[in-house]
Short mmCIF file of C-alpha atoms in Angstrom, two decimals:
data_model
loop_
_atom_site.label_atom_id
_atom_site.label_comp_id
_atom_site.label_asym_id
_atom_site.label_seq_id
_atom_site.Cartn_x
_atom_site.Cartn_y
_atom_site.Cartn_z
CA MET A 270 -64.68 53.27 27.54
CA ALA A 271 -65.79 56.80 29.58
CA GLN A 272 -68.03 55.06 32.10
CA GLU A 273 -65.18 52.50 32.91
CA LYS A 274 -62.64 55.38 33.63
CA ILE A 275 -65.52 57.32 35.82
CA ALA A 276 -66.21 53.45 37.73
CA ALA A 277 -62.08 52.85 38.29
CA ARG A 278 -61.67 56.59 39.41
CA ILE A 279 -64.54 56.37 42.04
CA PHE A 280 -63.77 53.03 43.34
CA ASP A 281 -60.46 53.51 43.44
CA SER A 282 -61.73 56.57 45.80
CA VAL A 283 -63.66 54.00 48.15
CA VAL A 284 -61.81 50.93 48.53
CA LYS A 285 -60.81 51.68 52.56
CA ARG A 286 -64.75 52.96 52.96
CA TYR A 287 -66.55 50.36 50.18
CA ASP A 288 -66.73 46.86 52.72
CA ARG A 289 -68.04 48.64 55.30
CA PHE A 290 -70.63 50.80 53.03
CA LEU A 291 -71.84 47.64 51.61
CA LYS A 292 -72.30 45.91 55.03
CA PHE A 293 -74.26 49.25 55.84
CA ALA A 294 -76.51 49.66 52.73
CA THR A 295 -77.50 45.49 52.74
CA PHE A 296 -77.91 45.54 56.56
CA GLY A 297 -75.62 42.74 56.53
CA PHE A 298 -76.98 40.26 53.99
CA ILE A 299 -74.13 40.71 51.44
CA ASP A 300 -72.12 37.67 52.84
CA ARG A 301 -75.08 35.53 52.87
CA TRP A 302 -76.25 37.03 49.63
CA GLN A 303 -72.61 36.25 47.87
CA GLU A 304 -72.58 32.78 49.39
CA VAL A 305 -75.75 31.84 47.71
CA LEU A 306 -74.14 33.17 43.94
CA VAL A 307 -71.06 31.09 44.63
CA LYS A 308 -73.02 27.78 45.70
CA GLN A 309 -75.67 28.48 42.83
CA THR A 310 -72.49 28.90 40.13
CA PRO A 311 -70.57 25.87 39.20
CA ALA A 312 -67.14 26.96 39.63
CA GLY A 313 -65.25 24.66 37.23
CA ASN A 314 -61.41 25.17 37.36
CA PHE A 315 -61.27 28.69 36.49
CA PRO A 316 -64.06 30.87 37.53
CA VAL A 317 -63.73 34.58 36.86
CA ASP A 318 -64.85 37.28 39.07
CA VAL A 319 -65.75 40.63 36.84
CA GLY A 320 -65.45 43.64 38.82
CA THR A 321 -64.09 41.99 41.74
CA GLY A 322 -63.86 45.14 44.00
CA THR A 323 -62.20 44.20 47.08
CA GLY A 324 -62.22 40.58 46.05
CA GLU A 325 -65.03 39.41 48.72
CA VAL A 326 -66.49 36.81 45.99
CA VAL A 327 -63.01 35.24 45.28
CA ARG A 328 -62.61 34.66 49.38
CA LYS A 329 -65.73 32.66 49.17
CA ILE A 330 -64.97 30.56 46.33
CA HIS A 331 -62.16 29.73 47.33
CA SER A 332 -64.14 28.55 50.54
CA ILE A 333 -66.53 26.56 48.76
CA TYR A 334 -64.71 25.56 45.72
CA PRO A 335 -61.23 24.99 47.35
CA LYS A 336 -59.90 23.17 44.25
CA SER A 337 -60.43 26.04 41.74
CA ILE A 338 -58.29 29.16 40.93
CA PRO A 339 -60.37 32.10 40.50
CA VAL A 340 -59.62 34.92 38.68
CA GLY A 341 -60.79 38.29 39.92
CA ILE A 342 -61.19 41.24 37.21
CA ASP A 343 -61.32 45.08 37.96
CA VAL A 344 -60.76 48.46 36.49
CA ALA A 345 -59.94 49.85 39.63
CA PHE A 346 -56.07 49.15 40.37
CA ASN A 347 -56.86 50.07 44.42
CA MET A 348 -59.73 47.30 44.54
CA LEU A 349 -57.25 44.94 43.14
CA LYS A 350 -54.66 45.69 45.69
CA LYS A 351 -57.38 45.35 48.52
CA ALA A 352 -58.50 42.23 47.04
CA LYS A 353 -54.84 40.48 46.67
CA GLU A 354 -53.74 41.24 50.15
CA LYS A 355 -57.67 39.87 51.58
CA ASN A 356 -56.82 36.53 49.44
CA LYS A 357 -53.00 36.46 49.59
CA GLU A 358 -52.89 32.64 51.44
CA LYS A 359 -54.49 31.31 48.66
CA LYS A 360 -53.70 30.43 44.56
CA ASN A 361 -55.76 33.11 42.45
CA LEU A 362 -54.86 35.79 40.10
CA PHE A 363 -56.15 39.51 39.75
CA ILE A 364 -55.95 41.23 36.36
CA ARG A 365 -56.56 44.78 35.96
CA ALA A 366 -58.78 44.60 32.69
CA SER A 367 -61.91 45.31 31.18
CA ALA A 368 -65.39 43.41 31.00
CA TYR A 369 -65.39 43.83 27.23
CA ASN A 370 -62.22 43.11 26.91
CA LEU A 371 -61.18 40.16 28.71
CA PRO A 372 -57.88 38.72 28.87
CA PHE A 373 -58.84 34.96 27.58
CA LYS A 374 -58.79 32.87 24.77
CA LYS A 375 -62.12 31.96 22.97
CA LYS A 376 -63.96 29.13 25.17
CA SER A 377 -61.25 29.01 27.89
CA ILE A 378 -63.14 30.10 31.15
CA ASP A 379 -65.56 27.66 33.33
CA SER A 380 -67.70 29.98 34.89
CA ILE A 381 -68.10 34.11 35.38
CA LEU A 382 -69.67 35.90 38.47
CA SER A 383 -70.72 39.35 38.95
CA SER A 384 -71.88 40.80 42.36
CA LEU A 385 -73.07 43.96 41.95
CA VAL A 386 -71.44 45.04 38.73
CA PHE A 387 -73.97 43.57 36.21
CA ARG A 388 -76.20 46.71 35.65
CA HIS A 389 -73.31 49.08 35.55
CA LEU A 390 -72.28 47.30 32.16
CA ASP A 391 -72.91 47.85 28.88
CA THR A 392 -75.01 44.40 29.31
CA ASP A 393 -74.99 43.80 25.40
CA LYS A 394 -71.50 44.18 24.87
CA ALA A 395 -70.33 42.69 28.35
CA THR A 396 -72.56 39.37 27.61
CA GLU A 397 -70.89 39.00 23.93
CA GLU A 398 -67.50 38.95 25.67
CA PHE A 399 -68.79 37.19 28.21
CA SER A 400 -70.23 34.52 25.85
CA ARG A 401 -66.97 34.77 23.63
CA VAL A 402 -64.33 33.51 26.69
CA LEU A 403 -67.09 30.91 28.22
CA LYS A 404 -66.32 27.33 27.48
CA ASP A 405 -69.73 25.67 25.91
CA GLY A 406 -72.35 24.52 28.76
CA GLY A 407 -70.62 27.26 31.04
CA TYR A 408 -72.40 29.56 33.77
CA ILE A 409 -72.64 33.22 33.98
CA GLY A 410 -74.00 34.03 38.39
CA ILE A 411 -75.31 37.53 38.58
CA LEU A 412 -75.74 38.96 42.04
CA ASP A 413 -77.61 42.65 41.48
CA ILE A 414 -80.20 45.21 42.61
CA SER A 415 -83.38 44.32 40.91
CA LYS A 416 -86.26 46.32 39.90
CA PRO A 417 -89.36 44.70 40.87
CA SER A 418 -92.73 46.06 40.80
CA LYS A 419 -93.26 50.13 40.47
CA PHE A 420 -94.38 50.34 44.39
CA ILE A 421 -91.46 48.71 45.74
CA TYR A 422 -88.88 50.32 43.33
CA GLY A 423 -90.15 53.20 44.25
CA SER A 424 -89.69 52.79 47.89
CA ILE A 425 -86.20 51.42 46.84
CA TYR A 426 -85.41 54.55 45.01
CA PHE A 427 -86.73 56.79 48.27
CA PHE A 428 -84.90 54.69 50.72
CA ALA A 429 -81.65 54.88 48.74
CA ASN A 430 -82.13 58.63 47.79
CA LYS A 431 -83.42 60.37 50.90
CA ILE A 432 -83.30 57.72 53.51
CA PHE A 433 -79.50 56.60 52.70
CA ARG A 434 -77.98 59.98 50.81
CA PRO A 435 -76.82 61.39 53.88
CA VAL A 436 -75.13 58.42 55.54
CA GLY A 437 -74.02 57.92 51.60
CA GLU A 438 -72.50 61.26 51.06
CA LYS A 439 -70.59 61.44 54.36
CA ILE A 440 -68.54 58.00 53.05
CA PHE A 441 -68.85 59.23 48.98
CA SER A 442 -68.81 62.37 47.42
CA LYS A 443 -72.11 63.86 45.86
CA ASP A 444 -71.22 62.60 42.53
CA GLU A 445 -69.95 59.20 43.61
CA TYR A 446 -73.43 59.02 45.33
CA ASP A 447 -75.12 59.82 42.10
CA TYR A 448 -73.42 57.07 40.33
CA PHE A 449 -74.62 54.85 42.37
CA MET A 450 -78.18 56.08 42.11
CA GLU A 451 -77.91 55.91 38.43
CA SER A 452 -76.96 52.32 38.16
CA ILE A 453 -80.26 51.58 40.32
CA GLU A 454 -82.36 53.18 37.33
CA ASN A 455 -80.36 50.69 35.08
CA SER A 456 -81.37 47.89 36.99
CA MET A 457 -83.33 44.86 35.30
CA THR A 458 -86.50 43.06 36.34
CA PRO A 459 -85.77 39.58 37.24
CA LYS A 460 -88.13 38.75 34.22
CA GLN A 461 -86.30 41.15 32.10
CA LEU A 462 -82.54 39.57 33.35
CA GLU A 463 -84.28 36.23 32.04
CA GLU A 464 -85.86 37.14 28.57
CA PHE A 465 -82.08 39.32 28.13
CA PHE A 466 -79.98 36.26 28.79
CA LYS A 467 -82.56 34.00 26.72
CA GLU A 468 -82.16 36.05 23.75
CA LYS A 469 -78.06 35.45 24.16
CA GLY A 470 -78.58 32.15 24.08
CA TYR A 471 -78.49 31.19 28.01
CA SER A 472 -81.19 28.89 29.85
CA LYS A 473 -81.86 29.88 33.58
CA VAL A 474 -80.72 27.53 35.96
CA PHE A 475 -81.48 29.32 39.23
CA MET A 476 -82.74 32.30 40.11
CA GLU A 477 -84.32 33.97 43.92
CA LYS A 478 -84.89 37.00 44.49
CA ARG A 479 -84.25 38.55 47.99
CA PHE A 480 -84.78 41.49 50.28
CA LEU A 481 -88.54 42.01 49.29
CA GLY A 482 -87.68 41.66 45.56
CA MET A 483 -84.87 44.38 45.80
CA VAL A 484 -82.22 42.13 45.18
CA VAL A 485 -81.95 39.18 42.30
CA ILE A 486 -79.31 36.26 42.27
CA ALA A 487 -79.44 34.31 38.99
CA VAL A 488 -77.19 31.46 37.31
CA PHE A 489 -77.17 31.01 33.46
CA LYS A 490 -75.96 28.39 31.35
CA LYS A 491 -74.26 28.90 27.74
CA GLU A 492 -75.88 26.80 25.07
CA ALA A 493 -73.73 25.14 23.26
CA ASP A 494 -74.82 26.52 19.89
CA ILE A 495 -73.71 29.86 20.52
CA LYS A 496 -71.03 30.91 17.68
CA PHE A 497 -68.07 33.63 18.04
#
């Protein structure tokens, strides 16, 4: 998809600055949020981190579930290289692949995690593919920007577009920063996220709002009667 090519180009170009900016933009909370995501998502033997980026979620899976063999998926080659460097002492696998065409057999994966990725995707198409590869009773764990109340959302947008933009454009280009701003507009409220997965045949097992409701961490379980 064209959007994936744009994403690959952007993230490949910012790999050296990405972790630094992410910590700055989240006031250092990103590590704590990702730890909650991983702890609340039962990993199983083969958890898959979709949009693995620099491999931080994979690193935390190794720490929390040492017997699991995580797989990191991304469309950005340079990000995958960085992820592999970070996790080179552990048993894992990093693959350049699309969220819409995962290189796994039907019902072969125990869990899927995504950190700050889901809002970038065509959610219907991606979730259909997730459901194909997930085992019955498997889990999807999501950490992402949430669209809270109109007042708070307006504050997020103002904060990101006015306060962070001068700093962001020193790290990213204007077009790259605009890409992130557009993704904020595409985010769901926690209620919308829950309803979306319910319609897809999933039940909510965990949901928590962080950062004044601007971030949501949610885990959904695949029901056994989803057919693909």
